[in-house]
PDB file of C-alpha atoms in Angstrom:
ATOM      1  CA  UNK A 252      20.724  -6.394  21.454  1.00  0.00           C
ATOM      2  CA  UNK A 253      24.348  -6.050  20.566  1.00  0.00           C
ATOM      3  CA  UNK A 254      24.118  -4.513  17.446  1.00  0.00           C
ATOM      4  CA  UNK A 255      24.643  -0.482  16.584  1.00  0.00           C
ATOM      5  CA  UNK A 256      22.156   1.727  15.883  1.00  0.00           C
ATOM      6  CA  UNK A 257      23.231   1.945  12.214  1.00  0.00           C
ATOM      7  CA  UNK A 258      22.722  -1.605  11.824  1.00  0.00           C
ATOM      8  CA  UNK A 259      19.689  -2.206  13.765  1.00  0.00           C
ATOM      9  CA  UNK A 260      17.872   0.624  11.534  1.00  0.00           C
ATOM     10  CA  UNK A 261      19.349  -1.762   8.610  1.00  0.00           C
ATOM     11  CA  UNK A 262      17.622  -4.707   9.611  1.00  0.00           C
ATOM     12  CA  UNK A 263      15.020  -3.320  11.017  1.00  0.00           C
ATOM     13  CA  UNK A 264      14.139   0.019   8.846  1.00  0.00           C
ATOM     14  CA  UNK A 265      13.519   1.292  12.468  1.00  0.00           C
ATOM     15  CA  UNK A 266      15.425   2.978  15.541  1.00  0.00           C
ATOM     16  CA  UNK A 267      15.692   1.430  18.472  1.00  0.00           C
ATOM     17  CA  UNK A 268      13.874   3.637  20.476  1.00  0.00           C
ATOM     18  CA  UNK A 269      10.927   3.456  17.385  1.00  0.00           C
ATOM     19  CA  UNK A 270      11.010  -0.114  18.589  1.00  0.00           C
ATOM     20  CA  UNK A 271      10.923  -0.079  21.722  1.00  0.00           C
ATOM     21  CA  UNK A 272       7.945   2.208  21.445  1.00  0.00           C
ATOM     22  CA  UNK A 273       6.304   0.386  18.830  1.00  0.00           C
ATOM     23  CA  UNK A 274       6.671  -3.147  21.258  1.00  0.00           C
ATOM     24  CA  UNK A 275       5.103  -1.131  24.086  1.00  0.00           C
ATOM     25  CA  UNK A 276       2.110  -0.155  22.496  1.00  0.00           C
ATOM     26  CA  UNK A 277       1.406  -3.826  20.782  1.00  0.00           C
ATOM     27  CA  UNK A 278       2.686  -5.981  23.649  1.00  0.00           C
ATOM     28  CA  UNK A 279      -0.222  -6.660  24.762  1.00  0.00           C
ATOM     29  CA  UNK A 280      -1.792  -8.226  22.056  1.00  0.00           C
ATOM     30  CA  UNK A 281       1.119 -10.351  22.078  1.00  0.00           C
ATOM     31  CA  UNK A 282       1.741 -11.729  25.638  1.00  0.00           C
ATOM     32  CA  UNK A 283       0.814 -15.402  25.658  1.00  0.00           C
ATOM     33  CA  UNK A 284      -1.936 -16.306  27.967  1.00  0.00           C
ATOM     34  CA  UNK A 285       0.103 -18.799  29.509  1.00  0.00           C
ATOM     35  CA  UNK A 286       3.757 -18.774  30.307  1.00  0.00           C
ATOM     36  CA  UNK A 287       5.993 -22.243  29.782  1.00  0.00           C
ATOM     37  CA  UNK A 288       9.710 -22.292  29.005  1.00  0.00           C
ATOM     38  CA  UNK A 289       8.997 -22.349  25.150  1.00  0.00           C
ATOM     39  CA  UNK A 290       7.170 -18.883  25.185  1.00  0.00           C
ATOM     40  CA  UNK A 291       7.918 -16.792  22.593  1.00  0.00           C
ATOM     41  CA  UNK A 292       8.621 -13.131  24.436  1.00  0.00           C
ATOM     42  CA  UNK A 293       6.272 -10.518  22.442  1.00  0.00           C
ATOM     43  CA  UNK A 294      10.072  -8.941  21.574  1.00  0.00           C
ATOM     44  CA  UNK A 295      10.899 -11.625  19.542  1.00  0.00           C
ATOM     45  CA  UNK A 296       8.008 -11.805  17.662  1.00  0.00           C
ATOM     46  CA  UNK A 297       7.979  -8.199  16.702  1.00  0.00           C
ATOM     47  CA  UNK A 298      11.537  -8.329  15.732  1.00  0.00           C
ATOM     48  CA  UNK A 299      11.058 -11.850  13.704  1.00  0.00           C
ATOM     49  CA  UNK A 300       8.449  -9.678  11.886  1.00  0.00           C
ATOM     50  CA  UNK A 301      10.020  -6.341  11.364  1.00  0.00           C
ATOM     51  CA  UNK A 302      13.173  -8.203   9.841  1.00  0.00           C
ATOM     52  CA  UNK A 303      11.224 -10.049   7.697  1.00  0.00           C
ATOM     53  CA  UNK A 304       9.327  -6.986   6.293  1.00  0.00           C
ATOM     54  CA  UNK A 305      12.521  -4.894   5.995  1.00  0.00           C
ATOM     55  CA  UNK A 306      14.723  -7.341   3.843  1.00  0.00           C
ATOM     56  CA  UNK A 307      11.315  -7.745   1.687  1.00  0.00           C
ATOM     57  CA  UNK A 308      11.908 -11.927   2.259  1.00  0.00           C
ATOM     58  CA  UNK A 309      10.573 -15.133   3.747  1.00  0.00           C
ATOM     59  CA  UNK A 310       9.314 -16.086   6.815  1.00  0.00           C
ATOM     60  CA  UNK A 311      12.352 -18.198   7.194  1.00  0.00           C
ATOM     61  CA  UNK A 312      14.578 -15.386   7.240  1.00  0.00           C
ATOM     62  CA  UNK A 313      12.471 -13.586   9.838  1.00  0.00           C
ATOM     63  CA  UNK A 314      12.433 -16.709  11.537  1.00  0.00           C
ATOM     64  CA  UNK A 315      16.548 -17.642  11.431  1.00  0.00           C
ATOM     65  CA  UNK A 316      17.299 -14.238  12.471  1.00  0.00           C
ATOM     66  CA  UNK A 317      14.827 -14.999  15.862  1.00  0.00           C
ATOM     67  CA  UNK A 318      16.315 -18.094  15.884  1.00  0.00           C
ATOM     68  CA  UNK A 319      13.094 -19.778  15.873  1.00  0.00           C
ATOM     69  CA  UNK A 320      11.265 -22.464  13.845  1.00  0.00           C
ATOM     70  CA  UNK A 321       9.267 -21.393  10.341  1.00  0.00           C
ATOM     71  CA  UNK A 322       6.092 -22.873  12.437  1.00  0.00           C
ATOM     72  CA  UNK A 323       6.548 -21.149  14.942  1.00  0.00           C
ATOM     73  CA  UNK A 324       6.883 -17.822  12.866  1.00  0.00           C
ATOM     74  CA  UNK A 325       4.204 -18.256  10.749  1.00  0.00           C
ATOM     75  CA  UNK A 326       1.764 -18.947  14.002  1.00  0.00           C
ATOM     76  CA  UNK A 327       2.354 -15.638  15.786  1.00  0.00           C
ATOM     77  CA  UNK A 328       2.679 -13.608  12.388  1.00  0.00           C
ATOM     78  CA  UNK A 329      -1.084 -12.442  11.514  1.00  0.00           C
ATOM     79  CA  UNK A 330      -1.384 -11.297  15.049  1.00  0.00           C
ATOM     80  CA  UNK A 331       1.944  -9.036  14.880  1.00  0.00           C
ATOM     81  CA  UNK A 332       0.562  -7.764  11.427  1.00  0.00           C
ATOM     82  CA  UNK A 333      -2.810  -7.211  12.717  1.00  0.00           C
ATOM     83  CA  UNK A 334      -1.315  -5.848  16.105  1.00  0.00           C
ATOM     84  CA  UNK A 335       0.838  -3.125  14.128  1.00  0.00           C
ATOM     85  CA  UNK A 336      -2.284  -2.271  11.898  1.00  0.00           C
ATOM     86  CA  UNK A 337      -4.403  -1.535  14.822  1.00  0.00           C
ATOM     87  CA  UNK A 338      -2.091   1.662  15.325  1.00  0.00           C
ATOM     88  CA  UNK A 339      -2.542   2.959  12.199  1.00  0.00           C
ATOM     89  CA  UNK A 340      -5.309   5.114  12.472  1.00  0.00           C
ATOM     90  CA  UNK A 341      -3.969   7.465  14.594  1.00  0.00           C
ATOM     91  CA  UNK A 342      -0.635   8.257  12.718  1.00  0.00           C
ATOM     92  CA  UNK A 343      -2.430   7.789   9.041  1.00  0.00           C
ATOM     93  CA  UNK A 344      -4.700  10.243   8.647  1.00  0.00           C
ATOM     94  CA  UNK A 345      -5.059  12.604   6.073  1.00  0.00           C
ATOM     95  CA  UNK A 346      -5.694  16.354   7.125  1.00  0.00           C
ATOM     96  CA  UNK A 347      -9.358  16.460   8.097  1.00  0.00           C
ATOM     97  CA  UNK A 348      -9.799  19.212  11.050  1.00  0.00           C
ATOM     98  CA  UNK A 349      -9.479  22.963   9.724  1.00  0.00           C
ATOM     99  CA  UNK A 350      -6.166  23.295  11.620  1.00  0.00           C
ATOM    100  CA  UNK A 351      -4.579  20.419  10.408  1.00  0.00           C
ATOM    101  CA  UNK A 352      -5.011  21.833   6.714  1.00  0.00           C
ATOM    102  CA  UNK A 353      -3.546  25.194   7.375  1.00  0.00           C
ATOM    103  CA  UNK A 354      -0.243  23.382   8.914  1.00  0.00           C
ATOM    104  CA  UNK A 355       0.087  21.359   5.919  1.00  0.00           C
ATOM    105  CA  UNK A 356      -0.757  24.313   3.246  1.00  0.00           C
ATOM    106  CA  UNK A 357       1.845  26.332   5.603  1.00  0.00           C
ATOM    107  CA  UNK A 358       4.428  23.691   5.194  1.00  0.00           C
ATOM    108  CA  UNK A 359       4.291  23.220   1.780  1.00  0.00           C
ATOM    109  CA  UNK A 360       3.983  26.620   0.944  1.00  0.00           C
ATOM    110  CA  UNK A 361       7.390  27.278   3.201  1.00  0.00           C
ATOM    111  CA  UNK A 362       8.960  24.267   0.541  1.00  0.00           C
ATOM    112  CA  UNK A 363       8.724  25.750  -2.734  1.00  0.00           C
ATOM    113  CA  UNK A 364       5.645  28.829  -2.485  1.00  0.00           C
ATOM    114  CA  UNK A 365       2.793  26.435  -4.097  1.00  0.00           C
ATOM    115  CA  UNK A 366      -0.329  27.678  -2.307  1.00  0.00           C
ATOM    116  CA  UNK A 367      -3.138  25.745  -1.094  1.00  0.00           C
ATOM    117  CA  UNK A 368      -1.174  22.185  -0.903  1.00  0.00           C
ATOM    118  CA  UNK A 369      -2.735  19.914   1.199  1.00  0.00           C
ATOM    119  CA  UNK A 370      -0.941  16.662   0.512  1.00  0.00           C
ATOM    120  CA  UNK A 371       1.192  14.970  -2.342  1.00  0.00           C
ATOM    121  CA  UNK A 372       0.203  11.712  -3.989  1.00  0.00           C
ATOM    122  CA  UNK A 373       1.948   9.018  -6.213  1.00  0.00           C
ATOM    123  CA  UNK A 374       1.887   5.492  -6.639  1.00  0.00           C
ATOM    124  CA  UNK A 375       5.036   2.701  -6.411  1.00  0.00           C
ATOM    125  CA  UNK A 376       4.573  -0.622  -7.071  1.00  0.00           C
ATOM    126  CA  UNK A 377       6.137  -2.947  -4.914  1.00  0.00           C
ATOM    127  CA  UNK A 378       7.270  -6.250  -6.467  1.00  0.00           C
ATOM    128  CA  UNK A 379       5.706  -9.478  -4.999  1.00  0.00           C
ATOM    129  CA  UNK A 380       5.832 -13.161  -5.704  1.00  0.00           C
ATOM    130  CA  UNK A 381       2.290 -13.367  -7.165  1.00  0.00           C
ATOM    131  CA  UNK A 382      -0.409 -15.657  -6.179  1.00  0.00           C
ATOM    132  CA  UNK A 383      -0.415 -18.990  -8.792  1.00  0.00           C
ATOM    133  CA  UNK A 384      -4.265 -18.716  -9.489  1.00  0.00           C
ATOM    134  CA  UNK A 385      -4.204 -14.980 -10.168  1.00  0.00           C
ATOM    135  CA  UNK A 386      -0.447 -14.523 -11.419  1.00  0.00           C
ATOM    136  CA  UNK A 387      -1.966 -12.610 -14.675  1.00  0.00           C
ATOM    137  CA  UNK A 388      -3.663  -9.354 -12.645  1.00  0.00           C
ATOM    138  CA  UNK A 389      -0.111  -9.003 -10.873  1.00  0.00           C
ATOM    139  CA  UNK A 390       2.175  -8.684 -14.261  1.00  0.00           C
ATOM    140  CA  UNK A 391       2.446  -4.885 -14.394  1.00  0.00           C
ATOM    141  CA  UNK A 392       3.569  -2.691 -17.124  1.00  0.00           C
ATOM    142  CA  UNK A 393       7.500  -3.459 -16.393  1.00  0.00           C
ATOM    143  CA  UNK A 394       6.944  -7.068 -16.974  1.00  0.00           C
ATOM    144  CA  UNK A 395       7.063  -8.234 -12.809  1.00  0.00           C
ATOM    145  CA  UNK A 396       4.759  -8.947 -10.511  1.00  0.00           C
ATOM    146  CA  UNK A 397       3.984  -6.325  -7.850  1.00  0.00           C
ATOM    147  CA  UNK A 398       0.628  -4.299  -6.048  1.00  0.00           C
ATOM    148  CA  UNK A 399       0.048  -1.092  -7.201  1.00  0.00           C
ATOM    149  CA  UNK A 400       0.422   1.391  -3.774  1.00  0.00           C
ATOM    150  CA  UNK A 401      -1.269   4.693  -4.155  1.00  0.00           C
ATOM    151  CA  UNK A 402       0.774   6.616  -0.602  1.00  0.00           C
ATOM    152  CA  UNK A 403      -0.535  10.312   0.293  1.00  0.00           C
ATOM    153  CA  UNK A 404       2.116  12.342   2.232  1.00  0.00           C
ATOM    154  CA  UNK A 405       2.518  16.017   3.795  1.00  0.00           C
ATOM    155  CA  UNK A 406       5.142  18.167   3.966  1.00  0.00           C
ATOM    156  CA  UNK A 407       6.855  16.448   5.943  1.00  0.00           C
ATOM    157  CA  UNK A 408       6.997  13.592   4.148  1.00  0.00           C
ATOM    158  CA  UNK A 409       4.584  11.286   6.727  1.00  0.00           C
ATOM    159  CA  UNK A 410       2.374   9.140   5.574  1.00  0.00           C
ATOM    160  CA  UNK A 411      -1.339  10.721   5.510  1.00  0.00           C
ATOM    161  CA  UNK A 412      -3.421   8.014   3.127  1.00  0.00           C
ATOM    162  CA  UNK A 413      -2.648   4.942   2.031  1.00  0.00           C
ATOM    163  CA  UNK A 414      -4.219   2.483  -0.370  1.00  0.00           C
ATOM    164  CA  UNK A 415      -2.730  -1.056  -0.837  1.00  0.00           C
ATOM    165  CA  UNK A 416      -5.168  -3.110  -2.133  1.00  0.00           C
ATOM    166  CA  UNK A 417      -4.661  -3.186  -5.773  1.00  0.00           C
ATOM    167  CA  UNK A 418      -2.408  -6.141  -7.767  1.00  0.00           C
ATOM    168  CA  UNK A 419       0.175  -4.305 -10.287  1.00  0.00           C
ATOM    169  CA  UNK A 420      -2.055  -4.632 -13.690  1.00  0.00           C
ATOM    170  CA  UNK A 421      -4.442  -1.602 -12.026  1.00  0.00           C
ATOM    171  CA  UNK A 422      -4.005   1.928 -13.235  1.00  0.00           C
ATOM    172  CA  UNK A 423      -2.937   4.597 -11.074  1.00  0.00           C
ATOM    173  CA  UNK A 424      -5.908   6.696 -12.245  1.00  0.00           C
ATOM    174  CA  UNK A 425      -8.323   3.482 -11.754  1.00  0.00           C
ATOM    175  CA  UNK A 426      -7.270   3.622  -7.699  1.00  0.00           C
ATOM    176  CA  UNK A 427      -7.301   7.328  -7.490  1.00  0.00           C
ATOM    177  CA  UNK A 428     -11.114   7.371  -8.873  1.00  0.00           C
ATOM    178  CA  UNK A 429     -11.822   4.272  -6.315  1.00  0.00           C
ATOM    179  CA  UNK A 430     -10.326   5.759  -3.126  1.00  0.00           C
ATOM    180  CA  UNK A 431     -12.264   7.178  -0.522  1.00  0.00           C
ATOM    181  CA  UNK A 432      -9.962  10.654  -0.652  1.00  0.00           C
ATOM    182  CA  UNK A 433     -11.068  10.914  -3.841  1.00  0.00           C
ATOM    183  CA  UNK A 434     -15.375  10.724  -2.898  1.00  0.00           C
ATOM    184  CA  UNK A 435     -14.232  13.491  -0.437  1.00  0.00           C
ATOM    185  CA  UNK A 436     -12.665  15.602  -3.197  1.00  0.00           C
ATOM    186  CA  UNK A 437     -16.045  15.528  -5.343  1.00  0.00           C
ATOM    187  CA  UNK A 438     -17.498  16.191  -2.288  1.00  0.00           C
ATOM    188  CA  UNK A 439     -15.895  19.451  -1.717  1.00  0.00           C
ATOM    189  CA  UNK A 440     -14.754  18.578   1.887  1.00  0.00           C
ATOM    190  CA  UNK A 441     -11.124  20.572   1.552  1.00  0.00           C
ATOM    191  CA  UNK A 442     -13.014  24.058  -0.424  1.00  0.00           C
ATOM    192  CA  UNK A 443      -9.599  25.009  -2.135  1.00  0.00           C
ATOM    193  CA  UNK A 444      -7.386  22.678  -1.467  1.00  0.00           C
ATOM    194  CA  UNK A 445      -4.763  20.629  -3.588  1.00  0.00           C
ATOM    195  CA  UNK A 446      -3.615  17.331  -4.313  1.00  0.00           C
ATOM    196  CA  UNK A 447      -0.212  17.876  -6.264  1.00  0.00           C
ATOM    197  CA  UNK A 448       1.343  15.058  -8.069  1.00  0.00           C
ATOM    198  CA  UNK A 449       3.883  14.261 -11.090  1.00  0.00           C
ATOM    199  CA  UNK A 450       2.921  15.898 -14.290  1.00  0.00           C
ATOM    200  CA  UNK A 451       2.052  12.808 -17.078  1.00  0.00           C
ATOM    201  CA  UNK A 452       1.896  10.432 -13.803  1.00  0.00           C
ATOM    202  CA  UNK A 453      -0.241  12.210 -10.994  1.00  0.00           C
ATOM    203  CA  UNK A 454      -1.901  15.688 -11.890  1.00  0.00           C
ATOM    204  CA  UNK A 455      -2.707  18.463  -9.969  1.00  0.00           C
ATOM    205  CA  UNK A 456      -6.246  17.943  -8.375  1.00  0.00           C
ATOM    206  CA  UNK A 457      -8.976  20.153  -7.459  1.00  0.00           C
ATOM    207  CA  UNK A 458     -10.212  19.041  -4.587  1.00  0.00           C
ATOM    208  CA  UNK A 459     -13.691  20.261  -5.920  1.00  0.00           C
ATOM    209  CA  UNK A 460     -13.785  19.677  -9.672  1.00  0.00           C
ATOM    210  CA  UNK A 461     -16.902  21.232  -9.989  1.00  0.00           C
ATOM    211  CA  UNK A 462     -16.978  23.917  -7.457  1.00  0.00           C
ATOM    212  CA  UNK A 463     -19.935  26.683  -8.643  1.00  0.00           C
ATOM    213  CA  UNK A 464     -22.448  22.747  -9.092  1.00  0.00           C
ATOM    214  CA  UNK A 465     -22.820  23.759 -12.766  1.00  0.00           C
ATOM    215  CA  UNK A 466     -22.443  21.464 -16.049  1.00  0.00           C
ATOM    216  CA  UNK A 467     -19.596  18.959 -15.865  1.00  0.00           C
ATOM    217  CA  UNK A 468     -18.663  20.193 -19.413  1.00  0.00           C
ATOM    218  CA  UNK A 469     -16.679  23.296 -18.238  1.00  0.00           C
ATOM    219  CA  UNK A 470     -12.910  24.361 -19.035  1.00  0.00           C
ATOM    220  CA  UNK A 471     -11.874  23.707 -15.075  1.00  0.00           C
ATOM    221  CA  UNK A 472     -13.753  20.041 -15.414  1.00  0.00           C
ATOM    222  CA  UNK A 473     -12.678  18.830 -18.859  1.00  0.00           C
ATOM    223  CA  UNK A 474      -8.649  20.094 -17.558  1.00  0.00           C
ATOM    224  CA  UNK A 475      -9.255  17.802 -14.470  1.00  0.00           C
ATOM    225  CA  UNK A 476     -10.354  14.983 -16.675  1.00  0.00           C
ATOM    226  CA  UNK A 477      -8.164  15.174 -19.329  1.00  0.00           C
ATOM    227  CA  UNK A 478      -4.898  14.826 -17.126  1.00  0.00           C
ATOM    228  CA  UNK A 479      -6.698  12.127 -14.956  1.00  0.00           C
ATOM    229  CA  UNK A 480      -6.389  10.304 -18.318  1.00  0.00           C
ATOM    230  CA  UNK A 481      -2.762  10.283 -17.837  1.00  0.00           C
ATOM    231  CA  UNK A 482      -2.438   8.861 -14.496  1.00  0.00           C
TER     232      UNK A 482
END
């Protein structure tokens, strides 16, 4: 490629080798059914793609840095995105099985000797050129435009959960109370576990607000409630 490794993780936000594996494991979803001299190899299109999401730009600059057309970008890019998102599953997934929940209450325990952690959750908006028919339910509370992202991580700081659905105008506590994770807390799936987040911006959750089935009116319910308020 010609470039260090410092400077390919700066246009990239990945490692070479994190490419190469990531290329192997889409390519074919990208190999063209037909081969002519203006094929576009299925490493070009990934990198096109993975620059353009890294500098947070325009298909054009994903497209310059190829050294291809903006046409030709934009044809191939929904099945790189969709390519990449078929991988997710495996590597985002929140601590289900029995064993996975004891490594993660392990490793944060190990971090700073908070018991029964299974996972840390926040939100970040990330700032987007809003959509001209809907521009109003982007304009967040910092005056841009942006989607509200609602990211659960472990102790290691990998990505377990993920919801990015949600313009900038929504509530962190509105997502929290919408997400799937959250049915499975009320549920009482995870028995002890915790949710930890920032105090006034993500609360500590309960994974079983109501654990005894008894009146929703007790001290343990109206505490979860109350700082959900905050979100």
């Amino acid at each position: 490629m010609g470039l260090c490794q410092q400077d390919i993780i700066h246009r990239y936000r990945l490692n070479w080798q994190a490419i190469q594996q990531l290329l192997r494991n889409i390519e074919p979803q990208l190999a063209p059914s037909l081969q002519t001299p203006r094929t576009i190899p299925p490493e070009t299109k990934l990198l096109a793609v993975l620059h353009m999401l890294a500098s947070g730009s325009f298909q054009t600059t994903g497209a310059l840095a190829a050294g291809i057309s903006q046409p030709s970008f934009s044809a191939f890019l929904p099945k790189v995105l969709d390519a990449i998102i078929s991988l997710t599953a495996p590597h985002i997934c929140f601590p289900y099985t029995q064993q996975k929940q004891q490594e993660t209450i392990q490793g944060f325990y190990l971090i700073n000797g908070f018991p029964h952690v299974l996972d840390a959750i926040d939100c970040t908006h990330v700032r987007i050129l809003p959509p001209a028919a809907t521009e109003h339910l982007y304009h967040n509370r910092k005056h841009t435009h942006s989607i509200n992202v609602q990211a659960i991580v472990d102790h290691q700081g990998l990505i377990t959960n993920i919801v990015a659905k949600y313009p900038g105008s929504v509530h962190d506590s509105f997502i929290f109370r919408h997400c799937t994770i959250n049915q499975h807390f009320q549920d009482g799936r995870y028995g002890n576990g915790l949710l930890v987040g920032k105090y006034r911006k993500l609360l500590i959750y309960t994974l079983n607000s109501n654990p005894l089935g008894h009146t929703t009116h007790t001290p343990r319910h109206r505490h979860v409630d109350r700082n959900t308020l905050r979100l």
